[in-house]
PDB file of C-alpha atoms and ligand atoms in Angstrom:
ATOM      1  CA  UNK A   1      17.280  69.822  15.289  1.00  0.00           C
ATOM      2  CA  UNK A   2      15.307  72.612  16.965  1.00  0.00           C
ATOM      3  CA  UNK A   3      16.938  74.802  19.596  1.00  0.00           C
ATOM      4  CA  UNK A   4      20.624  74.684  18.662  1.00  0.00           C
ATOM      5  CA  UNK A   5      20.509  77.737  16.396  1.00  0.00           C
ATOM      6  CA  UNK A   6      22.350  80.655  17.982  1.00  0.00           C
ATOM      7  CA  UNK A   7      23.304  78.748  21.139  1.00  0.00           C
ATOM      8  CA  UNK A   8      26.941  78.727  22.236  1.00  0.00           C
ATOM      9  CA  UNK A   9      28.591  75.405  23.057  1.00  0.00           C
ATOM     10  CA  UNK A  10      31.939  74.796  24.728  1.00  0.00           C
ATOM     11  CA  UNK A  11      33.352  71.398  23.718  1.00  0.00           C
ATOM     12  CA  UNK A  12      36.496  70.280  25.538  1.00  0.00           C
ATOM     13  CA  UNK A  13      38.964  68.068  23.695  1.00  0.00           C
ATOM     14  CA  UNK A  14      37.398  69.107  20.380  1.00  0.00           C
ATOM     15  CA  UNK A  15      40.670  68.612  18.487  1.00  0.00           C
ATOM     16  CA  UNK A  16      40.287  64.848  18.120  1.00  0.00           C
ATOM     17  CA  UNK A  17      37.969  61.851  18.064  1.00  0.00           C
ATOM     18  CA  UNK A  18      34.603  62.116  19.795  1.00  0.00           C
ATOM     19  CA  UNK A  19      34.968  65.790  20.775  1.00  0.00           C
ATOM     20  CA  UNK A  20      35.740  66.727  17.187  1.00  0.00           C
ATOM     21  CA  UNK A  21      32.650  64.813  16.023  1.00  0.00           C
ATOM     22  CA  UNK A  22      30.464  66.553  18.630  1.00  0.00           C
ATOM     23  CA  UNK A  23      31.789  70.022  17.773  1.00  0.00           C
ATOM     24  CA  UNK A  24      31.108  69.460  14.070  1.00  0.00           C
ATOM     25  CA  UNK A  25      27.626  68.108  14.712  1.00  0.00           C
ATOM     26  CA  UNK A  26      26.557  70.923  17.061  1.00  0.00           C
ATOM     27  CA  UNK A  27      28.155  73.445  14.675  1.00  0.00           C
ATOM     28  CA  UNK A  28      26.237  72.118  11.678  1.00  0.00           C
ATOM     29  CA  UNK A  29      23.069  72.366  13.779  1.00  0.00           C
ATOM     30  CA  UNK A  30      23.604  76.116  14.151  1.00  0.00           C
ATOM     31  CA  UNK A  31      25.408  76.363  17.501  1.00  0.00           C
ATOM     32  CA  UNK A  32      28.511  78.538  17.788  1.00  0.00           C
ATOM     33  CA  UNK A  33      31.365  76.419  19.068  1.00  0.00           C
ATOM     34  CA  UNK A  34      34.290  77.079  21.390  1.00  0.00           C
ATOM     35  CA  UNK A  35      36.793  74.428  20.281  1.00  0.00           C
ATOM     36  CA  UNK A  36      39.004  73.555  23.241  1.00  0.00           C
ATOM     37  CA  UNK A  37      42.262  71.628  22.895  1.00  0.00           C
ATOM     38  CA  UNK A  38      45.440  71.205  24.904  1.00  0.00           C
ATOM     39  CA  UNK A  39      48.219  69.757  22.777  1.00  0.00           C
ATOM     40  CA  UNK A  40      47.246  69.549  19.112  1.00  0.00           C
ATOM     41  CA  UNK A  41      46.396  72.905  17.523  1.00  0.00           C
ATOM     42  CA  UNK A  42      46.265  71.265  14.087  1.00  0.00           C
ATOM     43  CA  UNK A  43      43.346  69.078  15.236  1.00  0.00           C
ATOM     44  CA  UNK A  44      41.501  72.124  16.593  1.00  0.00           C
ATOM     45  CA  UNK A  45      42.116  73.976  13.326  1.00  0.00           C
ATOM     46  CA  UNK A  46      40.697  71.029  11.369  1.00  0.00           C
ATOM     47  CA  UNK A  47      37.551  71.122  13.548  1.00  0.00           C
ATOM     48  CA  UNK A  48      37.036  74.858  13.019  1.00  0.00           C
ATOM     49  CA  UNK A  49      37.632  74.536   9.281  1.00  0.00           C
ATOM     50  CA  UNK A  50      34.986  71.809   8.993  1.00  0.00           C
ATOM     51  CA  UNK A  51      32.459  73.869  10.980  1.00  0.00           C
ATOM     52  CA  UNK A  52      33.063  76.998   8.917  1.00  0.00           C
ATOM     53  CA  UNK A  53      32.938  75.030   5.631  1.00  0.00           C
ATOM     54  CA  UNK A  54      29.479  73.847   6.714  1.00  0.00           C
ATOM     55  CA  UNK A  55      28.377  77.468   7.250  1.00  0.00           C
ATOM     56  CA  UNK A  56      28.829  77.559  11.040  1.00  0.00           C
ATOM     57  CA  UNK A  57      30.950  79.598  13.421  1.00  0.00           C
ATOM     58  CA  UNK A  58      33.678  78.459  15.799  1.00  0.00           C
ATOM     59  CA  UNK A  59      36.648  79.774  17.762  1.00  0.00           C
ATOM     60  CA  UNK A  60      39.675  77.904  19.072  1.00  0.00           C
ATOM     61  CA  UNK A  61      40.670  78.293  22.725  1.00  0.00           C
ATOM     62  CA  UNK A  62      43.623  76.423  24.222  1.00  0.00           C
ATOM     63  CA  UNK A  63      42.767  75.364  27.777  1.00  0.00           C
ATOM     64  CA  UNK A  64      44.128  72.531  29.875  1.00  0.00           C
ATOM     65  CA  UNK A  65      41.074  71.338  31.807  1.00  0.00           C
ATOM     66  CA  UNK A  66      43.284  70.389  34.773  1.00  0.00           C
ATOM     67  CA  UNK A  67      43.989  74.082  35.403  1.00  0.00           C
ATOM     68  CA  UNK A  68      41.340  76.085  37.267  1.00  0.00           C
ATOM     69  CA  UNK A  69      42.611  79.332  35.728  1.00  0.00           C
ATOM     70  CA  UNK A  70      42.417  77.817  32.257  1.00  0.00           C
ATOM     71  CA  UNK A  71      38.815  76.603  32.669  1.00  0.00           C
ATOM     72  CA  UNK A  72      37.735  80.033  33.867  1.00  0.00           C
ATOM     73  CA  UNK A  73      39.464  81.452  30.792  1.00  0.00           C
ATOM     74  CA  UNK A  74      37.557  79.003  28.601  1.00  0.00           C
ATOM     75  CA  UNK A  75      34.150  80.095  29.931  1.00  0.00           C
ATOM     76  CA  UNK A  76      35.110  83.775  29.793  1.00  0.00           C
ATOM     77  CA  UNK A  77      36.237  83.338  26.177  1.00  0.00           C
ATOM     78  CA  UNK A  78      32.796  81.998  25.201  1.00  0.00           C
ATOM     79  CA  UNK A  79      31.112  85.021  26.761  1.00  0.00           C
ATOM     80  CA  UNK A  80      33.519  87.540  25.281  1.00  0.00           C
ATOM     81  CA  UNK A  81      33.633  86.026  21.763  1.00  0.00           C
ATOM     82  CA  UNK A  82      30.019  84.871  21.366  1.00  0.00           C
ATOM     83  CA  UNK A  83      28.197  86.677  24.219  1.00  0.00           C
ATOM     84  CA  UNK A  84      27.070  83.534  26.079  1.00  0.00           C
ATOM     85  CA  UNK A  85      27.779  79.912  26.949  1.00  0.00           C
ATOM     86  CA  UNK A  86      24.634  77.765  26.884  1.00  0.00           C
ATOM     87  CA  UNK A  87      25.940  74.230  26.414  1.00  0.00           C
ATOM     88  CA  UNK A  88      28.989  72.636  28.054  1.00  0.00           C
ATOM     89  CA  UNK A  89      30.261  69.317  26.713  1.00  0.00           C
ATOM     90  CA  UNK A  90      32.864  67.869  29.093  1.00  0.00           C
ATOM     91  CA  UNK A  91      34.515  65.527  26.622  1.00  0.00           C
ATOM     92  CA  UNK A  92      38.297  65.806  27.201  1.00  0.00           C
ATOM     93  CA  UNK A  93      39.574  62.576  28.684  1.00  0.00           C
ATOM     94  CA  UNK A  94      42.429  60.122  28.838  1.00  0.00           C
ATOM     95  CA  UNK A  95      43.335  56.676  30.124  1.00  0.00           C
ATOM     96  CA  UNK A  96      46.479  54.989  31.463  1.00  0.00           C
ATOM     97  CA  UNK A  97      46.783  51.236  31.597  1.00  0.00           C
ATOM     98  CA  UNK A  98      48.486  49.535  34.546  1.00  0.00           C
ATOM     99  CA  UNK A  99      47.836  46.673  36.919  1.00  0.00           C
ATOM    100  CA  UNK A 100      46.232  48.080  40.068  1.00  0.00           C
ATOM    101  CA  UNK A 101      49.280  47.150  42.194  1.00  0.00           C
ATOM    102  CA  UNK A 102      51.646  48.999  39.842  1.00  0.00           C
ATOM    103  CA  UNK A 103      49.617  52.201  39.443  1.00  0.00           C
ATOM    104  CA  UNK A 104      51.665  55.268  40.367  1.00  0.00           C
ATOM    105  CA  UNK A 105      50.438  58.355  42.214  1.00  0.00           C
ATOM    106  CA  UNK A 106      51.390  60.453  39.170  1.00  0.00           C
ATOM    107  CA  UNK A 107      49.180  58.387  36.845  1.00  0.00           C
ATOM    108  CA  UNK A 108      46.304  58.381  39.356  1.00  0.00           C
ATOM    109  CA  UNK A 109      46.527  62.171  39.756  1.00  0.00           C
ATOM    110  CA  UNK A 110      46.721  62.804  36.013  1.00  0.00           C
ATOM    111  CA  UNK A 111      43.731  60.635  35.051  1.00  0.00           C
ATOM    112  CA  UNK A 112      41.575  62.033  37.854  1.00  0.00           C
ATOM    113  CA  UNK A 113      42.628  65.611  37.032  1.00  0.00           C
ATOM    114  CA  UNK A 114      41.644  65.354  33.354  1.00  0.00           C
ATOM    115  CA  UNK A 115      38.570  63.112  33.641  1.00  0.00           C
ATOM    116  CA  UNK A 116      36.966  64.312  36.901  1.00  0.00           C
ATOM    117  CA  UNK A 117      38.540  67.446  38.392  1.00  0.00           C
ATOM    118  CA  UNK A 118      38.409  69.166  34.989  1.00  0.00           C
ATOM    119  CA  UNK A 119      34.664  68.600  34.430  1.00  0.00           C
ATOM    120  CA  UNK A 120      33.960  69.569  38.084  1.00  0.00           C
ATOM    121  CA  UNK A 121      35.618  72.992  38.017  1.00  0.00           C
ATOM    122  CA  UNK A 122      34.706  73.749  34.404  1.00  0.00           C
ATOM    123  CA  UNK A 123      31.051  73.036  35.235  1.00  0.00           C
ATOM    124  CA  UNK A 124      31.404  75.300  38.268  1.00  0.00           C
ATOM    125  CA  UNK A 125      32.765  78.199  36.164  1.00  0.00           C
ATOM    126  CA  UNK A 126      30.053  77.589  33.520  1.00  0.00           C
ATOM    127  CA  UNK A 127      27.248  77.513  36.113  1.00  0.00           C
ATOM    128  CA  UNK A 128      28.404  80.647  37.949  1.00  0.00           C
ATOM    129  CA  UNK A 129      28.104  82.708  34.749  1.00  0.00           C
ATOM    130  CA  UNK A 130      24.662  81.245  33.963  1.00  0.00           C
ATOM    131  CA  UNK A 131      23.468  81.832  37.535  1.00  0.00           C
ATOM    132  CA  UNK A 132      24.624  85.457  37.440  1.00  0.00           C
ATOM    133  CA  UNK A 133      22.959  85.984  34.032  1.00  0.00           C
ATOM    134  CA  UNK A 134      19.816  84.083  35.173  1.00  0.00           C
ATOM    135  CA  UNK A 135      20.003  81.848  32.107  1.00  0.00           C
ATOM    136  CA  UNK A 136      19.273  78.124  31.686  1.00  0.00           C
ATOM    137  CA  UNK A 137      21.892  75.756  30.291  1.00  0.00           C
ATOM    138  CA  UNK A 138      22.928  72.201  29.560  1.00  0.00           C
ATOM    139  CA  UNK A 139      25.876  70.153  30.760  1.00  0.00           C
ATOM    140  CA  UNK A 140      26.680  66.929  28.905  1.00  0.00           C
ATOM    141  CA  UNK A 141      29.574  64.806  30.176  1.00  0.00           C
ATOM    142  CA  UNK A 142      31.158  62.178  27.954  1.00  0.00           C
ATOM    143  CA  UNK A 143      31.712  59.444  30.504  1.00  0.00           C
ATOM    144  CA  UNK A 144      32.067  55.809  29.368  1.00  0.00           C
ATOM    145  CA  UNK A 145      30.465  52.412  29.745  1.00  0.00           C
ATOM    146  CA  UNK A 146      33.169  52.203  32.442  1.00  0.00           C
ATOM    147  CA  UNK A 147      31.198  54.584  34.659  1.00  0.00           C
ATOM    148  CA  UNK A 148      29.356  51.346  35.412  1.00  0.00           C
ATOM    149  CA  UNK A 149      31.355  48.398  34.079  1.00  0.00           C
ATOM    150  CA  UNK A 150      34.670  46.972  35.342  1.00  0.00           C
ATOM    151  CA  UNK A 151      37.793  47.362  33.155  1.00  0.00           C
ATOM    152  CA  UNK A 152      40.719  45.428  34.636  1.00  0.00           C
ATOM    153  CA  UNK A 153      43.995  47.323  34.161  1.00  0.00           C
ATOM    154  CA  UNK A 154      42.201  50.677  34.129  1.00  0.00           C
ATOM    155  CA  UNK A 155      41.203  51.265  37.775  1.00  0.00           C
ATOM    156  CA  UNK A 156      42.009  54.987  37.579  1.00  0.00           C
ATOM    157  CA  UNK A 157      39.824  55.393  34.469  1.00  0.00           C
ATOM    158  CA  UNK A 158      36.942  53.493  36.115  1.00  0.00           C
ATOM    159  CA  UNK A 159      37.242  55.578  39.301  1.00  0.00           C
ATOM    160  CA  UNK A 160      37.193  58.813  37.295  1.00  0.00           C
ATOM    161  CA  UNK A 161      34.212  57.844  35.137  1.00  0.00           C
ATOM    162  CA  UNK A 162      32.298  56.410  38.108  1.00  0.00           C
ATOM    163  CA  UNK A 163      32.923  59.738  39.862  1.00  0.00           C
ATOM    164  CA  UNK A 164      31.588  61.554  36.815  1.00  0.00           C
ATOM    165  CA  UNK A 165      28.392  59.516  37.050  1.00  0.00           C
ATOM    166  CA  UNK A 166      27.729  60.615  40.646  1.00  0.00           C
ATOM    167  CA  UNK A 167      28.773  64.192  39.881  1.00  0.00           C
ATOM    168  CA  UNK A 168      26.164  64.245  37.087  1.00  0.00           C
ATOM    169  CA  UNK A 169      23.452  62.821  39.349  1.00  0.00           C
ATOM    170  CA  UNK A 170      24.203  65.261  42.143  1.00  0.00           C
ATOM    171  CA  UNK A 171      24.380  68.302  39.865  1.00  0.00           C
ATOM    172  CA  UNK A 172      21.125  67.392  38.121  1.00  0.00           C
ATOM    173  CA  UNK A 173      19.401  67.777  41.490  1.00  0.00           C
ATOM    174  CA  UNK A 174      21.363  70.821  42.641  1.00  0.00           C
ATOM    175  CA  UNK A 175      21.134  72.726  39.348  1.00  0.00           C
ATOM    176  CA  UNK A 176      17.601  71.755  38.285  1.00  0.00           C
ATOM    177  CA  UNK A 177      16.104  74.792  40.068  1.00  0.00           C
ATOM    178  CA  UNK A 178      18.406  77.015  37.964  1.00  0.00           C
ATOM    179  CA  UNK A 179      17.051  75.450  34.747  1.00  0.00           C
ATOM    180  CA  UNK A 180      20.337  73.683  34.069  1.00  0.00           C
ATOM    181  CA  UNK A 181      20.169  70.066  32.877  1.00  0.00           C
ATOM    182  CA  UNK A 182      23.019  67.610  33.457  1.00  0.00           C
ATOM    183  CA  UNK A 183      23.420  64.260  31.691  1.00  0.00           C
ATOM    184  CA  UNK A 184      26.120  61.750  30.780  1.00  0.00           C
ATOM    185  CA  UNK A 185      26.678  60.084  27.428  1.00  0.00           C
ATOM    186  CA  UNK A 186      28.517  56.790  27.884  1.00  0.00           C
ATOM    187  CA  UNK A 187      30.235  55.492  24.745  1.00  0.00           C
ATOM    188  CA  UNK A 188      31.350  51.906  24.321  1.00  0.00           C
ATOM    189  CA  UNK A 189      34.261  51.135  21.971  1.00  0.00           C
ATOM    190  CA  UNK A 190      34.651  54.043  19.550  1.00  0.00           C
ATOM    191  CA  UNK A 191      37.328  54.183  16.832  1.00  0.00           C
ATOM    192  CA  UNK A 192      39.438  57.197  17.905  1.00  0.00           C
ATOM    193  CA  UNK A 193      43.111  57.860  18.720  1.00  0.00           C
ATOM    194  CA  UNK A 194      42.545  56.929  22.408  1.00  0.00           C
ATOM    195  CA  UNK A 195      42.233  53.315  21.129  1.00  0.00           C
ATOM    196  CA  UNK A 196      45.315  53.491  18.855  1.00  0.00           C
ATOM    197  CA  UNK A 197      47.012  50.358  20.226  1.00  0.00           C
ATOM    198  CA  UNK A 198      43.764  48.364  20.068  1.00  0.00           C
ATOM    199  CA  UNK A 199      43.071  49.500  16.496  1.00  0.00           C
ATOM    200  CA  UNK A 200      46.564  48.328  15.507  1.00  0.00           C
ATOM    201  CA  UNK A 201      46.172  44.878  17.072  1.00  0.00           C
ATOM    202  CA  UNK A 202      44.013  42.797  14.726  1.00  0.00           C
ATOM    203  CA  UNK A 203      43.513  39.846  17.094  1.00  0.00           C
ATOM    204  CA  UNK A 204      42.450  42.067  19.995  1.00  0.00           C
ATOM    205  CA  UNK A 205      40.204  44.106  17.730  1.00  0.00           C
ATOM    206  CA  UNK A 206      38.481  41.007  16.304  1.00  0.00           C
ATOM    207  CA  UNK A 207      37.870  39.683  19.822  1.00  0.00           C
ATOM    208  CA  UNK A 208      36.340  42.978  20.900  1.00  0.00           C
ATOM    209  CA  UNK A 209      34.121  43.322  17.843  1.00  0.00           C
ATOM    210  CA  UNK A 210      32.912  39.752  18.386  1.00  0.00           C
ATOM    211  CA  UNK A 211      31.515  40.988  21.720  1.00  0.00           C
ATOM    212  CA  UNK A 212      29.601  43.854  20.134  1.00  0.00           C
ATOM    213  CA  UNK A 213      26.105  42.768  19.037  1.00  0.00           C
ATOM    214  CA  UNK A 214      26.044  45.347  16.210  1.00  0.00           C
ATOM    215  CA  UNK A 215      29.336  43.876  14.936  1.00  0.00           C
ATOM    216  CA  UNK A 216      31.455  47.010  14.671  1.00  0.00           C
ATOM    217  CA  UNK A 217      33.153  49.705  16.720  1.00  0.00           C
ATOM    218  CA  UNK A 218      31.284  52.979  17.017  1.00  0.00           C
ATOM    219  CA  UNK A 219      32.244  56.246  15.343  1.00  0.00           C
ATOM    220  CA  UNK A 220      32.422  59.770  16.789  1.00  0.00           C
ATOM    221  CA  UNK A 221      29.302  60.534  14.707  1.00  0.00           C
ATOM    222  CA  UNK A 222      27.385  57.759  16.512  1.00  0.00           C
ATOM    223  CA  UNK A 223      28.050  59.595  19.788  1.00  0.00           C
ATOM    224  CA  UNK A 224      27.580  63.112  18.414  1.00  0.00           C
ATOM    225  CA  UNK A 225      23.997  62.441  17.296  1.00  0.00           C
ATOM    226  CA  UNK A 226      22.916  61.673  20.851  1.00  0.00           C
ATOM    227  CA  UNK A 227      24.722  64.699  22.242  1.00  0.00           C
ATOM    228  CA  UNK A 228      22.978  66.911  19.679  1.00  0.00           C
ATOM    229  CA  UNK A 229      19.611  65.445  20.686  1.00  0.00           C
ATOM    230  CA  UNK A 230      20.258  66.130  24.390  1.00  0.00           C
ATOM    231  CA  UNK A 231      21.402  69.685  23.600  1.00  0.00           C
ATOM    232  CA  UNK A 232      18.358  70.401  21.402  1.00  0.00           C
ATOM    233  CA  UNK A 233      14.870  71.447  22.485  1.00  0.00           C
ATOM    234  CA  UNK A 234      13.882  67.757  22.382  1.00  0.00           C
ATOM    235  CA  UNK A 235      16.188  67.195  25.363  1.00  0.00           C
ATOM    236  CA  UNK A 236      14.669  69.969  27.484  1.00  0.00           C
ATOM    237  CA  UNK A 237      13.040  67.678  30.078  1.00  0.00           C
ATOM    238  CA  UNK A 238      15.916  65.204  30.340  1.00  0.00           C
ATOM    239  CA  UNK A 239      18.262  65.480  33.319  1.00  0.00           C
ATOM    240  CA  UNK A 240      20.084  63.195  35.741  1.00  0.00           C
ATOM    241  CA  UNK A 241      20.590  60.231  33.393  1.00  0.00           C
ATOM    242  CA  UNK A 242      23.296  58.356  31.563  1.00  0.00           C
ATOM    243  CA  UNK A 243      22.704  57.395  27.919  1.00  0.00           C
ATOM    244  CA  UNK A 244      24.765  54.491  26.605  1.00  0.00           C
ATOM    245  CA  UNK A 245      25.967  54.412  22.953  1.00  0.00           C
ATOM    246  CA  UNK A 246      27.757  51.076  22.628  1.00  0.00           C
ATOM    247  CA  UNK A 247      26.228  48.877  19.914  1.00  0.00           C
ATOM    248  CA  UNK A 248      25.006  46.559  22.673  1.00  0.00           C
ATOM    249  CA  UNK A 249      28.482  45.928  24.163  1.00  0.00           C
ATOM    250  CA  UNK A 250      27.423  46.284  27.798  1.00  0.00           C
ATOM    251  CA  UNK A 251      24.844  43.549  27.434  1.00  0.00           C
ATOM    252  CA  UNK A 252      27.347  41.087  25.959  1.00  0.00           C
ATOM    253  CA  UNK A 253      30.807  41.861  27.356  1.00  0.00           C
ATOM    254  CA  UNK A 254      33.438  39.336  28.446  1.00  0.00           C
ATOM    255  CA  UNK A 255      37.044  40.181  29.281  1.00  0.00           C
ATOM    256  CA  UNK A 256      39.452  38.105  27.183  1.00  0.00           C
TER     257      UNK A 256
HETATM  258  P1  NAP B 301      41.039  61.207  21.850  1.00  0.00           P
HETATM  259  O1  NAP B 301      40.834  61.115  20.377  1.00  0.00           O
HETATM  260  O2  NAP B 301      42.334  60.777  22.456  1.00  0.00           O
HETATM  261  O3  NAP B 301      40.725  62.702  22.279  1.00  0.00           O
HETATM  262  C1  NAP B 301      40.974  63.172  23.565  1.00  0.00           C
HETATM  263  C2  NAP B 301      40.772  64.672  23.559  1.00  0.00           C
HETATM  264  O4  NAP B 301      40.942  65.146  24.909  1.00  0.00           O
HETATM  265  C3  NAP B 301      41.799  65.404  22.685  1.00  0.00           C
HETATM  266  O5  NAP B 301      41.128  66.427  21.989  1.00  0.00           O
HETATM  267  C4  NAP B 301      42.767  66.000  23.693  1.00  0.00           C
HETATM  268  O6  NAP B 301      43.341  67.231  23.273  1.00  0.00           O
HETATM  269  C5  NAP B 301      41.824  66.256  24.862  1.00  0.00           C
HETATM  270  N1  NAP B 301      42.515  66.399  26.129  1.00  0.00           N
HETATM  271  C6  NAP B 301      43.282  65.485  26.780  1.00  0.00           C
HETATM  272  N2  NAP B 301      43.766  66.001  27.927  1.00  0.00           N
HETATM  273  C7  NAP B 301      43.276  67.274  27.995  1.00  0.00           C
HETATM  274  C8  NAP B 301      43.417  68.324  28.934  1.00  0.00           C
HETATM  275  N3  NAP B 301      44.167  68.192  30.031  1.00  0.00           N
HETATM  276  N4  NAP B 301      42.773  69.500  28.685  1.00  0.00           N
HETATM  277  C9  NAP B 301      42.035  69.662  27.559  1.00  0.00           C
HETATM  278  N5  NAP B 301      41.872  68.702  26.641  1.00  0.00           N
HETATM  279  C10 NAP B 301      42.489  67.527  26.860  1.00  0.00           C
HETATM  280  O7  NAP B 301      39.946  60.353  22.632  1.00  0.00           O
HETATM  281  P2  NAP B 301      38.367  60.133  22.416  1.00  0.00           P
HETATM  282  O8  NAP B 301      38.160  58.685  22.227  1.00  0.00           O
HETATM  283  O9  NAP B 301      37.809  61.084  21.435  1.00  0.00           O
HETATM  284  O10 NAP B 301      37.851  60.464  23.896  1.00  0.00           O
HETATM  285  C11 NAP B 301      36.961  61.542  24.191  1.00  0.00           C
HETATM  286  C12 NAP B 301      36.191  61.198  25.455  1.00  0.00           C
HETATM  287  O11 NAP B 301      35.390  60.036  25.222  1.00  0.00           O
HETATM  288  C13 NAP B 301      37.069  60.877  26.668  1.00  0.00           C
HETATM  289  O12 NAP B 301      36.501  61.449  27.829  1.00  0.00           O
HETATM  290  C14 NAP B 301      37.023  59.356  26.738  1.00  0.00           C
HETATM  291  O13 NAP B 301      37.226  58.869  28.049  1.00  0.00           O
HETATM  292  C15 NAP B 301      35.600  59.117  26.269  1.00  0.00           C
HETATM  293  N6  NAP B 301      35.370  57.752  25.785  1.00  0.00           N
HETATM  294  C16 NAP B 301      36.008  57.282  24.664  1.00  0.00           C
HETATM  295  C17 NAP B 301      35.750  55.978  24.246  1.00  0.00           C
HETATM  296  C18 NAP B 301      36.396  55.393  23.034  1.00  0.00           C
HETATM  297  O14 NAP B 301      36.285  54.174  22.838  1.00  0.00           O
HETATM  298  N7  NAP B 301      37.044  56.163  22.188  1.00  0.00           N
HETATM  299  C19 NAP B 301      34.858  55.178  24.968  1.00  0.00           C
HETATM  300  C20 NAP B 301      34.247  55.675  26.095  1.00  0.00           C
HETATM  301  C21 NAP B 301      34.506  56.975  26.498  1.00  0.00           C
HETATM  302  P3  NAP B 301      44.641  67.323  22.313  1.00  0.00           P
HETATM  303  O15 NAP B 301      44.249  66.629  21.021  1.00  0.00           O
HETATM  304  O16 NAP B 301      44.877  68.773  22.109  1.00  0.00           O
HETATM  305  O17 NAP B 301      45.748  66.598  23.027  1.00  0.00           O
END
């Protein structure tokens, strides 16, 4: 893909699942990768090893996206290690299941802090450096089909991803004049550790897959290909949109 060579990409939550797939894909396309993680250094090491084995370059940085100091550190690390930060992939995310009436303040705060506050202030730190250097850039948020679609039992997750949708739309307008594009990629059901309990429950899994027109869960690679396209030169004129990668799920979904 044209335009990734030599660019520097920060990928949050690149130690697992979708973020790991994105980091590997951008790395094999020639981008230098800052591999962010928070709790699992072994996952981050696996990501870097795969990128280097494929001839790319990557550096691990531990940064909790809920900490403003840490996200500034993450952006500064990209500039000090690789001399730039051109692409930001806000991928780190989490979910907590609870009936709406039982949801605690602690769970609400945690989900919003990781899924919405993190991308907000990381994007801010990323944009300030680009603005000062007068450079263009790309922000790609990994939201979810639940930026648009109800998910009973996951009101905090829906609120965070819906917020990410409006943040993306607003920033596309505000940052367009700086040459910075902003888009969301919205996965459907992807086989990663976030879905551990679902993947271990055969009946639930069969019911879900029956709702997916393409007849299978997605893979991190299914998502990474679209992210790579948006980050490449082919994505240069694309901003302000959400791109769904869900095997048709949104068009055919029924809660069990
Ligand atoms: P995952 O395998 O559980 O990975 C989550 C990643 O986020 C891990 O790398 C984790 O780091 C990182 N992370 C969590 N809290 C963090 C924090 N405070 N600071 C920095 N990193 C943090 O899940 P996934 O399925 O790949 O999810 C990635 C993104 O895709 C999320 O935003 C999720 O909402 C979205 N998504 C997933 C699906 C799906 O079906 N899988 C569908 C739609 C959207 P550590 O490993 O170091 O703990």
